[in-house]
Coordinates of C-alpha atoms in Angstrom, one line a residue:
X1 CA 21.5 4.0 -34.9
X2 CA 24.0 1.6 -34.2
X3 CA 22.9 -2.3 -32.8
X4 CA 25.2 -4.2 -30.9
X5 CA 25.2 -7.8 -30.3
X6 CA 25.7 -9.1 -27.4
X7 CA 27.3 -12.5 -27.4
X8 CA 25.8 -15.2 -24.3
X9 CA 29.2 -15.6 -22.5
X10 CA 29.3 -11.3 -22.6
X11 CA 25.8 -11.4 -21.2
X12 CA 26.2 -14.0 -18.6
X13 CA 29.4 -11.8 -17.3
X14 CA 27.5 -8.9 -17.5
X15 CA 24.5 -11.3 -14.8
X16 CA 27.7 -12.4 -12.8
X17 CA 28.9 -9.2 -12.9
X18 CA 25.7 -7.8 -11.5
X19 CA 25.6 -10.4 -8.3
X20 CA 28.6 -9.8 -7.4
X21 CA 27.6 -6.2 -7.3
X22 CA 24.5 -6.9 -5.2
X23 CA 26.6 -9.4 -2.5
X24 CA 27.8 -6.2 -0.3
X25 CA 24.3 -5.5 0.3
X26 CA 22.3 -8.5 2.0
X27 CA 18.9 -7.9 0.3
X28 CA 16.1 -10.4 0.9
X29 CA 15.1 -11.3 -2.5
X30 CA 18.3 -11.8 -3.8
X31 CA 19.8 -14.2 -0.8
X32 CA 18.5 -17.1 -2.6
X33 CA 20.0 -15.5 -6.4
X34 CA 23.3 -14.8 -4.7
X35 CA 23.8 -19.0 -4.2
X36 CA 26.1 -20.8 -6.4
X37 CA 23.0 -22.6 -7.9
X38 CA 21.8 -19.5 -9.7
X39 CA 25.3 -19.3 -11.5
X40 CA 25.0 -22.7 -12.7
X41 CA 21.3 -22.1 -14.0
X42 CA 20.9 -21.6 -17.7
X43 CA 18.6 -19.4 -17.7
X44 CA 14.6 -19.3 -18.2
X45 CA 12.5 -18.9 -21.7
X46 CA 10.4 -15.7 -22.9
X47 CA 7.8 -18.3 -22.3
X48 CA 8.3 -19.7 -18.9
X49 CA 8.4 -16.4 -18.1
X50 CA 4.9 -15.1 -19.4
X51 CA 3.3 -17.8 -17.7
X52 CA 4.8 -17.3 -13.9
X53 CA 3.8 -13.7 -13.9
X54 CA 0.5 -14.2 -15.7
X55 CA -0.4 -17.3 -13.0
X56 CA 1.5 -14.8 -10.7
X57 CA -1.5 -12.0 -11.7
X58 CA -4.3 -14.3 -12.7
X59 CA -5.3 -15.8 -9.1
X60 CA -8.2 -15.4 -7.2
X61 CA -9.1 -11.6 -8.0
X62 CA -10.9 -12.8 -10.9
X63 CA -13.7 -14.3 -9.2
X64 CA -14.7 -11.2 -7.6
X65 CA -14.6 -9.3 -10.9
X66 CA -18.4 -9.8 -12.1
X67 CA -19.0 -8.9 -8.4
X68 CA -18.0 -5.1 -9.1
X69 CA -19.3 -5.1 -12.1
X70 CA -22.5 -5.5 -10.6
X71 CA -21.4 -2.4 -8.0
X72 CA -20.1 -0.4 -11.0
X73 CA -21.7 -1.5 -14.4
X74 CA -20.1 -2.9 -17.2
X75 CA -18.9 0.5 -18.8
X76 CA -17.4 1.6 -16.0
X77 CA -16.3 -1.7 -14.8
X78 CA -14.4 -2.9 -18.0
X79 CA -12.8 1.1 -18.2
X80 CA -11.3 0.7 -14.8
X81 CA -10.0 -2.7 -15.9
X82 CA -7.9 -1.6 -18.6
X83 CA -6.8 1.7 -16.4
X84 CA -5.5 -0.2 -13.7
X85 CA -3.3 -2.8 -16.7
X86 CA -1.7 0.6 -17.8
X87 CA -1.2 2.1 -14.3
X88 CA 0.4 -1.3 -13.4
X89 CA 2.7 -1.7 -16.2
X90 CA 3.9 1.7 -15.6
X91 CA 4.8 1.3 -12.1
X92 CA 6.7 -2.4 -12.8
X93 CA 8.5 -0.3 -15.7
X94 CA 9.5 2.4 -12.6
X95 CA 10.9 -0.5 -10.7
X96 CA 12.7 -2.0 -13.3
X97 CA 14.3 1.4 -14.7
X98 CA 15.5 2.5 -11.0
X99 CA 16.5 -1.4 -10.2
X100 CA 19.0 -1.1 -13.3
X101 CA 20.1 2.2 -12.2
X102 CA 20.8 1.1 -8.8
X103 CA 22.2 -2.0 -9.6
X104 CA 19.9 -4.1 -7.4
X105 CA 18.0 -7.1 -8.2
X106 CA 15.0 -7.2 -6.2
X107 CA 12.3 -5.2 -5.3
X108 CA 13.6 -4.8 -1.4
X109 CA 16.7 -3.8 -3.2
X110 CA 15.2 -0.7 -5.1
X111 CA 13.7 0.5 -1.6
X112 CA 16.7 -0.3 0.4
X113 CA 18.8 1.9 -1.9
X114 CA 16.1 4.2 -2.0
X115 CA 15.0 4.6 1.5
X116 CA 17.6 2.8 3.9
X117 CA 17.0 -0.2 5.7
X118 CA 13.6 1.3 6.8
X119 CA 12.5 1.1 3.4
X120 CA 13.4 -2.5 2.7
X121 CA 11.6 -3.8 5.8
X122 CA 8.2 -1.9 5.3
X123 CA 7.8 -3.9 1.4
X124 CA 8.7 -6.9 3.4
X125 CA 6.2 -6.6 5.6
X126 CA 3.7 -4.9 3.1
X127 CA 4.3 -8.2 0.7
X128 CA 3.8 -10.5 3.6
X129 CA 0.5 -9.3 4.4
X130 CA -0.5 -8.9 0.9
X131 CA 0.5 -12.3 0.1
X132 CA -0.6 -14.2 3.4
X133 CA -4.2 -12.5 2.5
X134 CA -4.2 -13.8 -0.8
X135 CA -3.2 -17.4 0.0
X136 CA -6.3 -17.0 2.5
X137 CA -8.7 -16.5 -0.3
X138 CA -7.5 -19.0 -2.4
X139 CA -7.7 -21.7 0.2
X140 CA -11.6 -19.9 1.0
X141 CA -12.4 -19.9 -3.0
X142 CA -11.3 -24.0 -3.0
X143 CA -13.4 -24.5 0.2
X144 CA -15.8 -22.9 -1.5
X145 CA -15.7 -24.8 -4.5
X146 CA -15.2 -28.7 -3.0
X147 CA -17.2 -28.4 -0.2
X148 CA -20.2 -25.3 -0.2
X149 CA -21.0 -22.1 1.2
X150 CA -23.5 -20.0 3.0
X151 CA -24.6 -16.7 1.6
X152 CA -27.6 -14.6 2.5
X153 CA -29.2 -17.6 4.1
X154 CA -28.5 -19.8 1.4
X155 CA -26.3 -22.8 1.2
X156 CA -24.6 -23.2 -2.3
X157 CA -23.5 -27.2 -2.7
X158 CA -19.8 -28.1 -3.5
X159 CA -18.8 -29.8 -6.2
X160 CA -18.0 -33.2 -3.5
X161 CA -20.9 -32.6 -1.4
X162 CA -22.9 -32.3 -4.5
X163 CA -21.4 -36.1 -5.7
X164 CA -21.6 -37.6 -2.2
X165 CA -23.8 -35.6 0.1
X166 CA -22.8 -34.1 3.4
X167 CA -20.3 -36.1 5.0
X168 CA -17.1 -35.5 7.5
X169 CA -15.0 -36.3 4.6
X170 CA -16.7 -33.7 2.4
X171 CA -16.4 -30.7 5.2
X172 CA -14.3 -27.6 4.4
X173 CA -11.9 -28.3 7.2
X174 CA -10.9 -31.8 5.9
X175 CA -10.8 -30.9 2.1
X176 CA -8.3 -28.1 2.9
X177 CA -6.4 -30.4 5.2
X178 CA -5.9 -32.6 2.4
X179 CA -5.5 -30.0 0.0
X180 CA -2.5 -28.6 1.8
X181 CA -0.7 -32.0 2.5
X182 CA -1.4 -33.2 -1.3
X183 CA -1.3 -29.9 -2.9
X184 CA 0.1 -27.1 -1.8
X185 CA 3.1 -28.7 0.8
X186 CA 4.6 -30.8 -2.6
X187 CA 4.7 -27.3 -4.4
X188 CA 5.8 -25.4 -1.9
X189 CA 9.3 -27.2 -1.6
X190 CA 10.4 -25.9 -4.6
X191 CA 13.3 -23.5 -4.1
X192 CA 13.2 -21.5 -7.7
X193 CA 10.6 -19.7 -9.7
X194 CA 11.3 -21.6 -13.2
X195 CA 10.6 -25.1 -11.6
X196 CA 6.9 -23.6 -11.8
X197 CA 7.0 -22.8 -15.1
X198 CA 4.8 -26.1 -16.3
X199 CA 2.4 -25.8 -13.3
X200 CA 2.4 -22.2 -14.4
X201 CA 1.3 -22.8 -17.8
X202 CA -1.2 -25.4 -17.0
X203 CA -2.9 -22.9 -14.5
X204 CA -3.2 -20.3 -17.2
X205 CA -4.7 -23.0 -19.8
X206 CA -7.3 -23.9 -16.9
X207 CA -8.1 -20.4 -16.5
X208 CA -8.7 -20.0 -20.2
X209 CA -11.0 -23.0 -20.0
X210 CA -12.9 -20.8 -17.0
X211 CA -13.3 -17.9 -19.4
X212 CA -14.4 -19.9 -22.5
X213 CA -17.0 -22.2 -20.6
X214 CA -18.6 -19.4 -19.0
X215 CA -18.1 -17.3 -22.7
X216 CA -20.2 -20.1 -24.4
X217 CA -22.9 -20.5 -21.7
X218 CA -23.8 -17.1 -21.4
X219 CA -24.2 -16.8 -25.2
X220 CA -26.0 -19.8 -25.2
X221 CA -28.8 -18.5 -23.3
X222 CA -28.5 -14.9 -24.8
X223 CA -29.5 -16.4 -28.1
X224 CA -32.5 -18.1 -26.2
X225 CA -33.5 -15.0 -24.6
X226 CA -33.4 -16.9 -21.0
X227 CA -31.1 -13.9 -19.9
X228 CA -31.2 -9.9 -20.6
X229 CA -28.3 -7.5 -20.9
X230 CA -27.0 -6.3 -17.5
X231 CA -26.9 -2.4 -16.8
X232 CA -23.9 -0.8 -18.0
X233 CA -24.1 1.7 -15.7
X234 CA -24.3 1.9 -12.0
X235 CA -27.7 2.8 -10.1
X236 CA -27.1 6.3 -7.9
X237 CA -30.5 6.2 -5.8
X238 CA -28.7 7.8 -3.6
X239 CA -25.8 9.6 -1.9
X240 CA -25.1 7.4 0.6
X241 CA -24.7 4.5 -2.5
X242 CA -21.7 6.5 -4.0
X243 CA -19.7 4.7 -0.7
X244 CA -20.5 1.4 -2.3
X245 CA -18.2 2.7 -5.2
X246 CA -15.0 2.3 -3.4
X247 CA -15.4 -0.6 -2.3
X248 CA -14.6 -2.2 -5.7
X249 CA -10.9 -0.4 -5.8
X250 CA -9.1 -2.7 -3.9
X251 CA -10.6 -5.5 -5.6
X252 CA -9.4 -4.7 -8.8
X253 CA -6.3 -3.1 -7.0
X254 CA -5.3 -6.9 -6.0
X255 CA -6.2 -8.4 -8.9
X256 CA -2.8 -7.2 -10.6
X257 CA -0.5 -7.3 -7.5
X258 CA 2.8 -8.9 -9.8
X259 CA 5.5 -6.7 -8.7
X260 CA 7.1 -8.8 -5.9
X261 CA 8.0 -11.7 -8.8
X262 CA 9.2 -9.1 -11.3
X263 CA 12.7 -9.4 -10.4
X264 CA 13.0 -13.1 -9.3
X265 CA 11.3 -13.9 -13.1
X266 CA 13.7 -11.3 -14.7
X267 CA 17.2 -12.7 -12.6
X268 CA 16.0 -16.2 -14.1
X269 CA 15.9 -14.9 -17.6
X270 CA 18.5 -15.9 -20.2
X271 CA 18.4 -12.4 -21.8
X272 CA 17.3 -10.0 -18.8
X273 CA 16.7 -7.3 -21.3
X274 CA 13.4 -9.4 -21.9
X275 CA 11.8 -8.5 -19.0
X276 CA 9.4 -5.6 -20.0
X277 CA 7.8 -7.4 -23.0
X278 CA 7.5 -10.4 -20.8
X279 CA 5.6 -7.8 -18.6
X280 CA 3.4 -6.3 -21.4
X281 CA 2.4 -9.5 -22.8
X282 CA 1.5 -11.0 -19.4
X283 CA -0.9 -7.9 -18.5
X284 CA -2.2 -8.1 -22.3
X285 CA -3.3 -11.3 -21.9
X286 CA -4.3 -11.4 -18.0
X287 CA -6.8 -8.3 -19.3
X288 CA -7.9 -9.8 -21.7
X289 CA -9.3 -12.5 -19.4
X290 CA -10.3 -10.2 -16.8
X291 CA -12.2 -8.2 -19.1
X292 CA -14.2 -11.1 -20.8
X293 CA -14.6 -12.9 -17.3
X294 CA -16.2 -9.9 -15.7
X295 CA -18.8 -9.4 -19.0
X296 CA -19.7 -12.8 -19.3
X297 CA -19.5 -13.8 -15.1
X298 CA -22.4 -10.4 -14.8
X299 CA -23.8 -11.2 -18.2
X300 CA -25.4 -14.8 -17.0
X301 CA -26.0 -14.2 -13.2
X302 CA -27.0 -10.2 -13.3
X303 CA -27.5 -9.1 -9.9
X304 CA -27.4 -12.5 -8.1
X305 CA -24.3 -12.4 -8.8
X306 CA -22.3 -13.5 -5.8
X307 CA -18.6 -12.0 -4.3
X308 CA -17.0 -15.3 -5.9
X309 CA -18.6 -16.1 -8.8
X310 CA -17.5 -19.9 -8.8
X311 CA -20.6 -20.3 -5.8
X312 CA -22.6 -19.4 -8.6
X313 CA -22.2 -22.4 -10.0
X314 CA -24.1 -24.5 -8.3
X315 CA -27.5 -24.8 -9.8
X316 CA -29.4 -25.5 -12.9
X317 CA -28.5 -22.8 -15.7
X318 CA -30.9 -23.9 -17.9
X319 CA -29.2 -25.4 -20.6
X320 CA -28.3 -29.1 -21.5
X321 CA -25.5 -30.7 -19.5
X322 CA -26.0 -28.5 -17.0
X323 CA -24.2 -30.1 -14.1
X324 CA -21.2 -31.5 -16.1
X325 CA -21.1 -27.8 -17.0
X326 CA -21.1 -26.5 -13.9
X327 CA -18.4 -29.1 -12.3
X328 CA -16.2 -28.4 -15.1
X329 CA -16.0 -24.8 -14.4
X330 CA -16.1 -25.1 -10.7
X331 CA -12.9 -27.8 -10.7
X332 CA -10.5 -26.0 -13.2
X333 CA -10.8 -23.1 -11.0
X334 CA -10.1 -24.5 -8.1
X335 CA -7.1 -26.5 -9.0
X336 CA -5.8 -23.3 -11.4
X337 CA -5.6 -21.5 -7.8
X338 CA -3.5 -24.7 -6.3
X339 CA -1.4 -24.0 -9.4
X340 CA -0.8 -20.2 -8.3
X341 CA -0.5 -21.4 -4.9
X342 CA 3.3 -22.0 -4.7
X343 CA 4.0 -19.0 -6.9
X344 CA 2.5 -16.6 -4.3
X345 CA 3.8 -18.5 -1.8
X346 CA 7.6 -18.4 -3.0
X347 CA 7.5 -14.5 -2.9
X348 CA 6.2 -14.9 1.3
X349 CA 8.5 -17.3 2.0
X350 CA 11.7 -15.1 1.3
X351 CA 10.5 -12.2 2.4
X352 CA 9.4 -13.8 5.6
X353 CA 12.7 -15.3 5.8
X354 CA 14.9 -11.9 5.1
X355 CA 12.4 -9.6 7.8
X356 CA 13.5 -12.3 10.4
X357 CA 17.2 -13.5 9.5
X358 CA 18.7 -11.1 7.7
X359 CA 22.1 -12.1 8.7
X360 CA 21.9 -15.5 7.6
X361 CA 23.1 -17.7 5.4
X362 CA 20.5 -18.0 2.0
X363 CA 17.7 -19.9 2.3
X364 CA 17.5 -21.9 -0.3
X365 CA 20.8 -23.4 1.2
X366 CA 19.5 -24.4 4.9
X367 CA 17.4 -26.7 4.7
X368 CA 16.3 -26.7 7.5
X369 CA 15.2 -23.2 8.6
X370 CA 13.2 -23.5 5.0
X371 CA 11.1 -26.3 6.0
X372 CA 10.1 -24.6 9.2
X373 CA 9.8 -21.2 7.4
X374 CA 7.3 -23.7 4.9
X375 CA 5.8 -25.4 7.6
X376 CA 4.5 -22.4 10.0
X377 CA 3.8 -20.3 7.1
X378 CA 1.0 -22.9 5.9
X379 CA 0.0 -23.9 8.9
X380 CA -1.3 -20.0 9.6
X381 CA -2.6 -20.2 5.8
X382 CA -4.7 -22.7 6.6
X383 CA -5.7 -22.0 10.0
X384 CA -7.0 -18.5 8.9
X385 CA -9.3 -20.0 6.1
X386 CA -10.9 -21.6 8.0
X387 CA -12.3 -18.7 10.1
X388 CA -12.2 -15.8 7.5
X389 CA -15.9 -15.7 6.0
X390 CA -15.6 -14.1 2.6
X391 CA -13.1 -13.6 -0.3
X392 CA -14.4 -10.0 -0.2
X393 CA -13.6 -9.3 3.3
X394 CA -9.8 -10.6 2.9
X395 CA -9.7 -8.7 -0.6
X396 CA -11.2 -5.0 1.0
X397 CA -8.3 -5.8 3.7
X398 CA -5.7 -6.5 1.4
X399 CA -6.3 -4.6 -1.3
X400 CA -6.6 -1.0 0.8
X401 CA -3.9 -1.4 2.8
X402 CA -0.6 -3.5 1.4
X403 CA -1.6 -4.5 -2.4
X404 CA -1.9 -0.7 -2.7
X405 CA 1.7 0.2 -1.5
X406 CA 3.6 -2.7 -3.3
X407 CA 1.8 -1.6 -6.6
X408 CA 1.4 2.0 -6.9
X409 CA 2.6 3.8 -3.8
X410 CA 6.1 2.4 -3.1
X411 CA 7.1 2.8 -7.1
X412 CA 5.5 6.6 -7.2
X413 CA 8.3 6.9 -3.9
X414 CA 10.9 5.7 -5.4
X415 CA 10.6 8.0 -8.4
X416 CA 9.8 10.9 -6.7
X417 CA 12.8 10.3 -4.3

């Protein structure tokens, strides 16, 4: 076996080399890649790019984790985990092979070579209703979290109205107002997916802090006996209860939607050739939370365990500095999903923005038709958490219809074809 190096300035003709390519075909993902900024771009670290796709995969699907555990059992539960990590790095290494065979860059690419323009508009639209539902939950999960919800005729305080009582200023309506203007607008103006690489990284370290918080508690009060072992497998009293079964698929189904930021991560990589390992060490690692948030999660609230596991929070657990505890978890969450925010959101925007210019000029260039793309998009964001009841309801939606396609359907095509 012979190795070959590859000198920077060979592989940085072989990038230009491959834009160039691309520019006969106007793709959506790519529009923004195709720009003379991208050419002047030096190109993004191993690292950088671990931590956009992990904050890309690590959103709000992990709250509703110990929720199927609960359908499921643990046994089951954790087995399907680790199935789904392997199906999903199998169908981003489809994409990738065909994308290099092809000689496009982005995911519409790889269907619009495969499938004609048909093919390219049906991922745009399946990614924009993917990621528009997604956004919804994590502005519901932050509502959730500042300002309380109701569940089975209970009320579950927010971390604000649990600090200041029930005010106009602590409502969910105002808190996501503010959240949007302060938060997620700032973040949303920026044009490239390595500009997120720092916010990437501190949402990842915040969800570690999730995992370990709720690691020690549960432990805590295993050791004290407060709490017993949950059922590791499911109760079947029933046929009727076997239904309940599938509605745990598209949870989990969601919870590793990455494949729309595959190629914008890998076209931002210094060496391009990186991009699986950066893909096996993000799903390694997003398991690994997954796995020990659903034990521990179902392991400390059993079967009161709720479809976001953060409302949960919100009550004595029984152990000393109980209510710091509880805050502490609640508010690492919730800014970790205003961290993913703009990463979800940068994948929408472009796909939004090819589906209804596809002619024009990139948008990363025209300012602005990407501040109204921005504005409108956030505007409906908000509007619909605000009326959408439950993180379950949006995941069931999401997860069944378009998170299925982008992750396993449309890569099984393209092989197959």
């Amino acid at each position: 076996m012979t190795i070959v190096s590859i000198s920077p300035d060979e592989r940085n003709g072989q990038r230009r080399g491959k834009r160039i390519l691309d520019e006969t075909v106007p793709l959506l993902p790519s529009k923004q890649e195709e720009t003379g900024e991208f050419d002047e771009f030096n190109g993004a670290s191993f690292a950088g790019a671990v931590f956009n796709l992990s904050t890309t995969i690590v959103g709000a699907g992990i709250m509703s984790l110990p929720a199927t555990m609960k359908v499921l059992g643990l046994v089951p539960g954790i087995l399907l985990i680790v199935f789904f990590a392997f199906f999903t790095e199998q169908s981003i290494d489809m994409l990738i092979r065909f994308s290099r065979a092809g000689k496009t860059v982005s995911y519409g690419g790889v269907m619009g070579d495969t499938f004609g323009k048909t093919g390219k508009v049906l991922i745009q639209l399946c990614i924009i209703v993917n990621n528009v539902g997604v956004l919804i939950v994590y502005m519901i999960i932050i509502g959730d979290v500042l300002s309380g919800t109701s569940s089975s005729g209970y009320h579950h305080s927010g971390v604000l109205e649990g600090w200041f009582g029930q005010h106009w200023w602590t409502s969910r309506f105002f808190i996501l107002l503010v959240s949007m203007l302060a938060v997620f607008a700032p973040l949303a103006c920026f044009k490239r997916v390595d500009s997120l690489r720092y916010t990437s990284a501190l949402s990842v370290a915040l969800a570690v802090v999730f995992v370990v918080i709720t690691a020690g508690i549960a432990v805590v009060k295993l050791l004290a006996g407060s709490i017993a072992m949950p059922k590791l497998f499911p109760d079947v009293p029933d046929l009727s209860s076997v239904w309940n079964f599938f509605t745990v698929v598209p949870i989990i189904v969601t919870a590793y939607i990455c494949h729309y930021n595959v190629h914008p991560i890998e076209n931002e990589l210094d060496d391009p050739s990186q991009i699986k390992p950066v893909v096996r060490t993000s799903l390694a690692l997003c398991s690994t939370v997954y796995i020990t948030t659903s034990f521990f999660g179902f392991l400390l609230f059993g079967e009161s365990t709720l479809d976001d596991v953060l409302a949960n929070f919100d009550s004595n657990l029984g152990i000393p500095y109980s209510s710091v505890l509880n805050d502490a978890v609640r508010v690492s969450y919730a800014v970790h999903l205003m961290l993913v925010f703009p990463m979800i959101f940068h994948a929408l925007r472009l796909n939004v923005d090819g589906l209804l210019f596809p002619s024009a000029s990139p948008l990363g260039s025209d300012n602005r038709r990407f501040a109204i793309i921005t504005g409108v998009l956030l505007s409906i964001v908000f509007l619909a958490a605000n009326f959408i009841p439950s993180i379950w309801d949006a995941f069931q939606f999401t997860g069944a219809t378009a998170a299925v396609c982008i992750g396993f359907i449309f890569p099984a095509a393209i092989t197959l074809r």
